């Protein structure tokens, strides 16, 4: 059962047997082509509906279909003449890659598809802009800049105003993250004008949100709040969750800077609740960080230290903190609570935060977790989030086996093994195989009730 629906799956050996029979029948290529067409249409519909009341439903649908989407992308890579379709699929998933915390995977698909040099100019222009956006969110500006330049040049030559407007937005976001506030304002103001003229609602709310952030950081609070309020109203009118959550989180920073700690905390906690259906770790991390600053200002350095510790593990799962324009606040918070608590006590509380899972950290940030006085390390370990097969793969990783060796050991295709590894990394909130190995070591010392559940 998945979200009140029932789906079927095949044992790996039966799936491989079915593929052999399909190949023998001579209809494999036609069937794969129809499969690709179905999922290209599915992700296109999800992209069109992303800003609206069915957003969470579409996100869950894409999550469930992730394996099929990978198979469709694999087909586009393997078959000559299908690169444009692959880029269309990867580009339509622009918000899914971010919301699902799959920036690494999204970039890998773009790199593979664009690396074939077989894309048409229009498909390449759109894909380069989305690829650059993912790179910017990982603070990989060296990679993003040439992609934006090429995308913008192609879009202008092809008369694609939506892509030009999106390039301006991504460039403005990059300037903001790099703390080039004047450059960010110039680019994001242009982006907002272009998106309003189209009109392109998703581009409007993105531009409003980060232009307001740039105004806020420049001390233009009145203008910032006016844009934040407009963005929230825009999102509420569409019954949107995801864009609204980001708007509330950055509005919370402005309200915190104005000194209204209670309202700022309420905004950050509301943003977290909106993000929870997506398991949006990038967005949740931003909210948790701001709540740490608020706790420090409220005179609760213990809570602030724990939140900063919890934050470290969440950042690791998404590739590091991308919000460079907030670095000054981050450093000020850490220095203040270190001075207040003393180095050893700060490190102790920080480590307690590090031991929290993403779910526990989120509950703690929402004040729905343990009482403040209870020692965090005394809680019973949570059950493993992995299925039985994923736990088996995790143990093979801990033994130092490569994906190819794992596939051979389990008698599955290498792509299947790679899919298991990707899911394990995401479920555990990790970014490396070494972290999986350490987790397996800890699992072996836990009580029997915390062993993995069946698929």
Coordinates of C-alpha atoms in Angstrom, one line a residue:
X1 CA 0.0 0.0 0.0
X2 CA 1.2 3.5 -0.9
X3 CA -0.9 6.5 0.2
X4 CA -4.1 4.6 0.3
X5 CA -3.5 2.9 -3.1
X6 CA -2.3 -0.6 -3.9
X7 CA 0.6 -1.2 -6.3
X8 CA 2.3 -4.4 -7.5
X9 CA 6.0 -5.1 -7.7
X10 CA 8.0 -8.0 -9.1
X11 CA 10.7 -10.1 -7.5
X12 CA 14.0 -9.2 -9.2
X13 CA 14.5 -12.6 -10.7
X14 CA 11.0 -12.6 -12.2
X15 CA 11.5 -9.1 -13.5
X16 CA 14.7 -10.3 -15.3
X17 CA 12.9 -13.3 -16.7
X18 CA 10.1 -11.1 -18.0
X19 CA 12.7 -8.8 -19.7
X20 CA 14.3 -11.9 -21.4
X21 CA 10.8 -13.0 -22.6
X22 CA 10.0 -9.5 -23.8
X23 CA 13.3 -9.3 -25.7
X24 CA 12.7 -12.7 -27.3
X25 CA 9.2 -11.6 -28.4
X26 CA 10.7 -8.8 -30.5
X27 CA 8.6 -6.1 -28.8
X28 CA 11.0 -4.8 -26.3
X29 CA 11.9 -1.6 -28.1
X30 CA 8.2 -0.7 -28.8
X31 CA 7.2 -1.5 -25.2
X32 CA 10.1 0.6 -23.7
X33 CA 9.1 3.5 -26.1
X34 CA 5.5 3.4 -24.8
X35 CA 6.8 3.2 -21.2
X36 CA 9.0 6.3 -21.9
X37 CA 6.1 8.2 -23.5
X38 CA 3.8 7.4 -20.5
X39 CA 6.4 8.8 -17.9
X40 CA 7.3 11.8 -20.1
X41 CA 3.6 12.7 -20.0
X42 CA 3.3 12.0 -16.3
X43 CA 6.2 14.3 -15.3
X44 CA 4.9 17.0 -17.7
X45 CA 1.5 16.9 -16.0
X46 CA 3.2 17.0 -12.6
X47 CA 5.2 20.1 -13.6
X48 CA 2.1 21.9 -14.9
X49 CA 0.2 21.1 -11.6
X50 CA 3.1 21.8 -9.2
X51 CA 1.8 25.3 -8.3
X52 CA -1.7 24.4 -7.1
X53 CA -3.9 22.3 -4.7
X54 CA -2.7 18.9 -6.0
X55 CA 1.0 19.6 -5.4
X56 CA 1.4 17.1 -2.5
X57 CA -0.5 14.4 -4.4
X58 CA 1.8 14.9 -7.4
X59 CA 4.9 14.9 -5.3
X60 CA 3.9 11.6 -3.7
X61 CA 3.1 10.2 -7.1
X62 CA 6.5 11.0 -8.4
X63 CA 8.1 9.5 -5.3
X64 CA 6.3 6.2 -5.9
X65 CA 7.1 6.3 -9.6
X66 CA 10.8 7.1 -9.1
X67 CA 12.0 3.7 -10.3
X68 CA 9.9 3.9 -13.4
X69 CA 11.2 7.4 -14.1
X70 CA 14.8 6.2 -13.8
X71 CA 14.0 3.4 -16.3
X72 CA 12.6 5.9 -18.7
X73 CA 15.7 8.1 -18.4
X74 CA 17.9 5.1 -18.9
X75 CA 16.1 4.3 -22.1
X76 CA 16.6 7.8 -23.3
X77 CA 20.3 7.5 -22.6
X78 CA 20.7 4.1 -24.2
X79 CA 18.7 4.6 -27.5
X80 CA 20.0 7.0 -30.2
X81 CA 17.7 9.9 -30.9
X82 CA 16.0 9.9 -27.5
X83 CA 18.1 12.5 -25.7
X84 CA 15.5 15.3 -26.1
X85 CA 12.9 13.2 -24.4
X86 CA 15.3 12.4 -21.6
X87 CA 16.0 16.1 -21.1
X88 CA 12.3 16.9 -21.2
X89 CA 11.7 14.4 -18.4
X90 CA 14.7 15.7 -16.3
X91 CA 13.7 19.3 -16.8
X92 CA 10.0 18.7 -15.9
X93 CA 11.3 17.3 -12.6
X94 CA 12.9 20.7 -11.7
X95 CA 11.0 21.2 -8.5
X96 CA 10.9 17.5 -7.6
X97 CA 14.7 17.2 -7.6
X98 CA 14.8 20.0 -5.1
X99 CA 11.8 19.1 -2.9
X100 CA 12.9 15.5 -2.7
X101 CA 16.5 16.4 -1.8
X102 CA 17.8 14.7 -5.0
X103 CA 20.1 17.5 -6.2
X104 CA 22.9 15.1 -6.8
X105 CA 20.8 12.6 -8.8
X106 CA 19.2 15.4 -10.9
X107 CA 22.6 16.8 -11.8
X108 CA 23.9 13.3 -12.8
X109 CA 21.1 12.8 -15.2
X110 CA 21.6 16.2 -16.8
X111 CA 25.4 15.6 -17.1
X112 CA 24.8 12.3 -18.8
X113 CA 22.2 13.5 -21.2
X114 CA 23.8 16.8 -22.1
X115 CA 27.2 15.0 -22.4
X116 CA 26.0 13.1 -25.5
X117 CA 25.9 16.4 -27.5
X118 CA 22.8 15.0 -29.3
X119 CA 20.3 17.4 -27.9
X120 CA 18.3 19.9 -30.0
X121 CA 18.9 23.6 -29.2
X122 CA 15.6 24.2 -27.6
X123 CA 15.8 21.1 -25.3
X124 CA 19.4 22.0 -24.5
X125 CA 18.5 25.6 -23.6
X126 CA 15.8 24.5 -21.1
X127 CA 17.9 21.7 -19.6
X128 CA 21.0 23.9 -19.1
X129 CA 18.9 26.4 -17.1
X130 CA 17.5 23.7 -14.8
X131 CA 20.9 22.1 -14.4
X132 CA 22.4 25.4 -13.5
X133 CA 19.6 25.9 -10.9
X134 CA 20.5 22.6 -9.2
X135 CA 24.2 23.6 -9.3
X136 CA 23.5 27.0 -7.7
X137 CA 21.7 25.3 -4.8
X138 CA 24.8 23.3 -4.2
X139 CA 26.9 26.5 -4.4
X140 CA 28.7 25.1 -7.5
X141 CA 28.9 28.5 -9.2
X142 CA 31.8 27.5 -11.4
X143 CA 29.6 24.9 -13.1
X144 CA 26.5 27.1 -13.1
X145 CA 27.8 30.2 -14.8
X146 CA 28.7 28.8 -18.2
X147 CA 25.5 26.8 -18.3
X148 CA 23.5 30.0 -17.7
X149 CA 25.4 31.9 -20.4
X150 CA 24.8 29.2 -23.0
X151 CA 21.1 28.7 -22.0
X152 CA 20.4 32.4 -22.1
X153 CA 22.1 32.8 -25.5
X154 CA 20.2 29.8 -27.0
X155 CA 16.9 31.0 -25.6
X156 CA 17.3 34.5 -27.1
X157 CA 18.2 33.1 -30.4
X158 CA 15.2 30.7 -30.3
X159 CA 12.9 33.5 -28.9
X160 CA 12.1 31.5 -25.7
X161 CA 11.2 34.3 -23.2
X162 CA 10.3 31.8 -20.4
X163 CA 13.8 30.4 -20.4
X164 CA 15.4 33.9 -20.6
X165 CA 13.3 34.9 -17.5
X166 CA 14.3 31.7 -15.7
X167 CA 18.0 32.3 -16.4
X168 CA 17.7 35.8 -14.9
X169 CA 16.1 34.2 -11.8
X170 CA 18.8 31.6 -11.4
X171 CA 21.5 34.2 -11.9
X172 CA 19.8 36.4 -9.3
X173 CA 19.6 33.5 -6.8
X174 CA 23.3 32.8 -7.4
X175 CA 24.2 36.4 -6.7
X176 CA 22.1 36.3 -3.5
X177 CA 23.7 33.1 -2.2
X178 CA 27.1 34.7 -3.0
X179 CA 26.0 37.8 -1.0
X180 CA 26.2 40.1 -4.0
X181 CA 23.0 41.9 -2.9
X182 CA 23.1 44.7 -5.4
X183 CA 23.6 42.2 -8.3
X184 CA 20.8 40.0 -6.8
X185 CA 18.3 42.9 -6.7
X186 CA 19.1 43.9 -10.3
X187 CA 18.7 40.4 -11.7
X188 CA 15.7 39.5 -9.6
X189 CA 13.9 42.7 -10.4
X190 CA 14.4 42.0 -14.1
X191 CA 13.3 38.4 -13.5
X192 CA 10.1 39.5 -11.8
X193 CA 9.2 41.9 -14.5
X194 CA 9.8 39.3 -17.2
X195 CA 7.7 36.6 -15.4
X196 CA 4.9 39.0 -14.7
X197 CA 4.7 39.9 -18.4
X198 CA 4.5 36.3 -19.6
X199 CA 2.8 35.6 -17.1
X200 CA 4.5 32.6 -15.5
X201 CA 3.2 32.1 -11.9
X202 CA 6.0 29.8 -10.6
X203 CA 8.6 32.3 -11.8
X204 CA 6.6 35.1 -10.2
X205 CA 6.6 33.5 -6.7
X206 CA 10.2 32.5 -6.9
X207 CA 11.3 36.0 -8.0
X208 CA 9.1 37.7 -5.4
X209 CA 10.5 35.5 -2.6
X210 CA 14.1 36.0 -3.2
X211 CA 13.9 39.7 -4.3
X212 CA 12.2 40.3 -0.9
X213 CA 15.0 38.4 0.7
X214 CA 17.6 40.7 -1.0
X215 CA 15.6 43.8 0.1
X216 CA 15.5 42.5 3.6
X217 CA 19.3 41.9 3.8
X218 CA 19.8 45.4 2.4
X219 CA 17.7 46.9 5.2
X220 CA 14.8 47.7 2.9
X221 CA 12.4 46.1 5.3
X222 CA 9.2 47.9 4.2
X223 CA 9.7 46.8 0.6
X224 CA 10.7 43.3 1.7
X225 CA 7.6 42.7 3.8
X226 CA 5.3 44.1 1.0
X227 CA 6.8 41.5 -1.4
X228 CA 6.7 38.7 1.1
X229 CA 3.0 39.4 1.8
X230 CA 2.2 39.5 -1.9
X231 CA 4.0 36.2 -2.4
X232 CA 2.1 34.6 0.5
X233 CA -1.3 35.8 -0.9
X234 CA -0.4 34.5 -4.3
X235 CA 0.5 31.1 -2.9
X236 CA -2.6 30.9 -0.6
X237 CA -4.8 31.7 -3.6
X238 CA -3.5 28.6 -5.4
X239 CA -3.5 26.5 -2.2
X240 CA 0.2 25.9 -2.7
X241 CA 2.3 24.4 0.1
X242 CA 5.9 24.3 -1.2
X243 CA 6.5 27.8 -2.4
X244 CA 4.5 29.2 0.6
X245 CA 6.7 27.3 3.0
X246 CA 9.9 28.9 1.5
X247 CA 8.3 32.3 1.6
X248 CA 7.3 31.9 5.2
X249 CA 10.8 30.8 6.2
X250 CA 12.5 33.8 4.6
X251 CA 9.8 36.1 6.0
X252 CA 10.6 34.7 9.4
X253 CA 14.2 35.8 9.0
X254 CA 13.0 39.4 8.3
X255 CA 10.7 39.3 11.3
X256 CA 13.5 37.9 13.5
X257 CA 15.8 40.8 12.4
X258 CA 13.0 43.2 13.4
X259 CA 13.1 41.6 16.9
X260 CA 9.7 39.9 17.0
X261 CA 11.0 36.5 18.1
X262 CA 7.7 34.9 18.9
X263 CA 6.2 35.6 15.5
X264 CA 9.4 34.7 13.7
X265 CA 9.4 31.3 15.5
X266 CA 5.7 30.7 14.5
X267 CA 6.5 31.5 10.9
X268 CA 9.4 29.0 10.8
X269 CA 7.4 26.3 12.5
X270 CA 4.5 26.8 10.1
X271 CA 7.0 26.6 7.2
X272 CA 8.3 23.2 8.6
X273 CA 4.8 21.8 8.8
X274 CA 4.2 22.7 5.2
X275 CA 7.4 21.1 4.1
X276 CA 6.9 17.8 6.0
X277 CA 4.8 16.1 3.3
X278 CA 7.7 16.6 0.9
X279 CA 10.4 15.6 3.4
X280 CA 12.1 18.8 2.1
X281 CA 15.4 18.6 3.9
X282 CA 16.9 21.6 2.2
X283 CA 13.9 23.8 3.3
X284 CA 13.6 22.2 6.7
X285 CA 17.3 22.8 7.4
X286 CA 16.8 26.5 6.7
X287 CA 13.9 26.7 9.2
X288 CA 15.8 24.7 11.9
X289 CA 18.8 27.1 11.5
X290 CA 16.6 30.2 12.0
X291 CA 15.0 28.6 15.0
X292 CA 18.5 28.1 16.5
X293 CA 19.1 31.8 16.1
X294 CA 15.8 32.6 17.7
X295 CA 16.5 30.2 20.7
X296 CA 19.8 31.9 21.2
X297 CA 18.2 35.4 21.3
X298 CA 15.5 34.1 23.6
X299 CA 18.2 33.1 26.1
X300 CA 18.0 29.4 25.6
X301 CA 21.5 28.5 24.4
X302 CA 21.1 24.8 25.2
X303 CA 18.2 24.5 22.7
X304 CA 20.2 26.5 20.2
X305 CA 23.2 24.3 20.5
X306 CA 21.2 21.1 20.0
X307 CA 19.4 22.6 17.0
X308 CA 22.8 23.5 15.4
X309 CA 24.0 19.9 16.0
X310 CA 20.8 18.5 14.4
X311 CA 21.3 20.9 11.5
X312 CA 24.8 19.5 10.7
X313 CA 23.4 16.1 9.8
X314 CA 20.6 17.6 7.7
X315 CA 23.1 19.8 5.8
X316 CA 25.2 16.7 5.1
X317 CA 22.3 15.0 3.5
X318 CA 21.8 17.8 0.9
X319 CA 25.4 18.6 0.2
X320 CA 26.1 21.5 2.6
X321 CA 24.4 24.8 3.5
X322 CA 23.7 26.7 0.2
X323 CA 22.4 29.9 1.8
X324 CA 25.7 31.8 1.9
X325 CA 24.0 35.1 2.5
X326 CA 23.1 33.8 6.0
X327 CA 26.7 32.8 7.0
X328 CA 27.2 35.9 9.1
X329 CA 24.1 35.1 11.2
X330 CA 25.2 31.5 11.5
X331 CA 28.6 32.5 12.8
X332 CA 27.2 35.1 15.2
X333 CA 24.8 32.5 16.7
X334 CA 27.5 29.9 17.2
X335 CA 29.9 32.4 18.8
X336 CA 27.3 33.7 21.2
X337 CA 26.2 30.3 22.5
X338 CA 29.8 29.1 22.8
X339 CA 30.6 32.1 24.9
X340 CA 27.4 31.6 27.0
X341 CA 27.8 27.9 27.6
X342 CA 31.6 27.4 27.4
X343 CA 33.3 25.3 24.8
X344 CA 33.0 21.8 26.4
X345 CA 29.3 22.2 27.3
X346 CA 28.5 23.6 23.8
X347 CA 30.2 20.6 22.2
X348 CA 28.3 18.2 24.4
X349 CA 24.9 19.7 23.5
X350 CA 25.9 20.0 19.9
X351 CA 26.7 16.2 19.8
X352 CA 23.3 15.5 21.3
X353 CA 21.8 17.3 18.4
X354 CA 23.9 15.4 15.9
X355 CA 22.5 12.1 17.3
X356 CA 18.9 13.1 16.3
X357 CA 17.4 11.7 13.2
X358 CA 15.9 14.1 10.7
X359 CA 12.4 13.2 12.1
X360 CA 13.5 13.7 15.7
X361 CA 15.2 17.0 14.8
X362 CA 12.1 18.2 13.1
X363 CA 9.9 17.3 16.1
X364 CA 12.4 19.1 18.4
X365 CA 12.3 22.2 16.3
X366 CA 8.5 22.2 16.4
X367 CA 8.6 21.6 20.2
X368 CA 6.7 18.3 19.7
X369 CA 9.6 16.1 20.7
X370 CA 11.1 15.3 24.1
X371 CA 10.7 17.7 27.1
X372 CA 13.7 20.1 27.2
X373 CA 14.8 18.6 30.5
X374 CA 15.0 15.0 29.3
X375 CA 18.4 13.8 28.1
X376 CA 18.3 13.4 24.4
X377 CA 20.5 10.4 24.4
X378 CA 18.2 8.4 26.6
X379 CA 15.5 7.8 24.0
X380 CA 15.1 4.3 22.5
X381 CA 16.5 4.1 19.0
X382 CA 14.0 4.5 16.2
X383 CA 13.3 1.5 13.9
X384 CA 15.3 1.3 10.8
X385 CA 13.7 3.1 7.9
X386 CA 15.2 0.5 5.5
X387 CA 13.4 -2.5 3.9
X388 CA 15.0 -5.9 4.4
X389 CA 16.6 -5.8 1.0
X390 CA 18.0 -2.3 1.6
X391 CA 19.4 -3.4 4.9
X392 CA 21.1 -6.3 3.1
X393 CA 22.6 -3.8 0.6
X394 CA 23.7 -1.5 3.4
X395 CA 25.6 -4.4 5.0
X396 CA 27.4 -5.1 1.7
X397 CA 28.3 -1.4 1.5
X398 CA 29.7 -1.7 5.0
X399 CA 31.9 -4.6 3.7
X400 CA 33.4 -2.2 1.2
X401 CA 31.7 -3.7 -1.9
X402 CA 31.1 -1.6 -5.0
X403 CA 27.8 -1.3 -6.8
X404 CA 29.0 -3.8 -9.4
X405 CA 30.0 -6.3 -6.6
X406 CA 26.7 -5.7 -4.8
X407 CA 24.8 -6.5 -8.0
X408 CA 26.8 -9.7 -8.5
X409 CA 26.2 -10.8 -4.8
X410 CA 22.5 -10.3 -5.0
X411 CA 22.1 -11.5 -8.6
X412 CA 20.5 -8.3 -9.8
X413 CA 21.3 -5.7 -12.5
X414 CA 23.8 -3.0 -11.5
X415 CA 21.2 -0.3 -12.1
X416 CA 19.0 -2.0 -9.5
X417 CA 21.9 -2.0 -7.0
X418 CA 22.5 1.7 -7.7
X419 CA 18.8 2.4 -7.1
X420 CA 19.0 0.7 -3.7
X421 CA 22.1 2.7 -2.7
X422 CA 20.3 6.0 -3.7
X423 CA 17.3 5.1 -1.7
X424 CA 19.4 4.2 1.3
X425 CA 21.3 7.5 1.2
X426 CA 18.1 9.4 1.0
X427 CA 16.2 7.5 3.7
X428 CA 19.1 7.8 6.2
X429 CA 19.9 11.4 5.2
X430 CA 23.5 10.6 4.3
X431 CA 25.7 11.7 1.5
X432 CA 28.4 9.0 1.5
X433 CA 28.9 5.3 1.7
X434 CA 31.2 5.8 4.7
X435 CA 28.2 7.1 6.7
X436 CA 26.2 4.0 5.7
X437 CA 29.0 1.8 7.0
X438 CA 29.0 3.7 10.3
X439 CA 25.2 3.4 10.5
X440 CA 25.4 -0.4 10.0
X441 CA 28.0 -0.7 12.8
X442 CA 25.6 1.2 15.1
X443 CA 22.7 -0.9 14.0
X444 CA 24.5 -4.1 15.0
X445 CA 24.7 -2.8 18.6
X446 CA 21.0 -1.8 18.9
X447 CA 18.2 -3.8 20.5
X448 CA 16.3 -6.4 18.4
X449 CA 13.2 -4.2 18.1
X450 CA 15.2 -1.6 16.0
X451 CA 16.1 -4.1 13.3
X452 CA 14.8 -3.4 9.7
X453 CA 11.2 -3.9 8.7
X454 CA 10.1 -6.0 5.8
X455 CA 9.4 -4.4 2.4

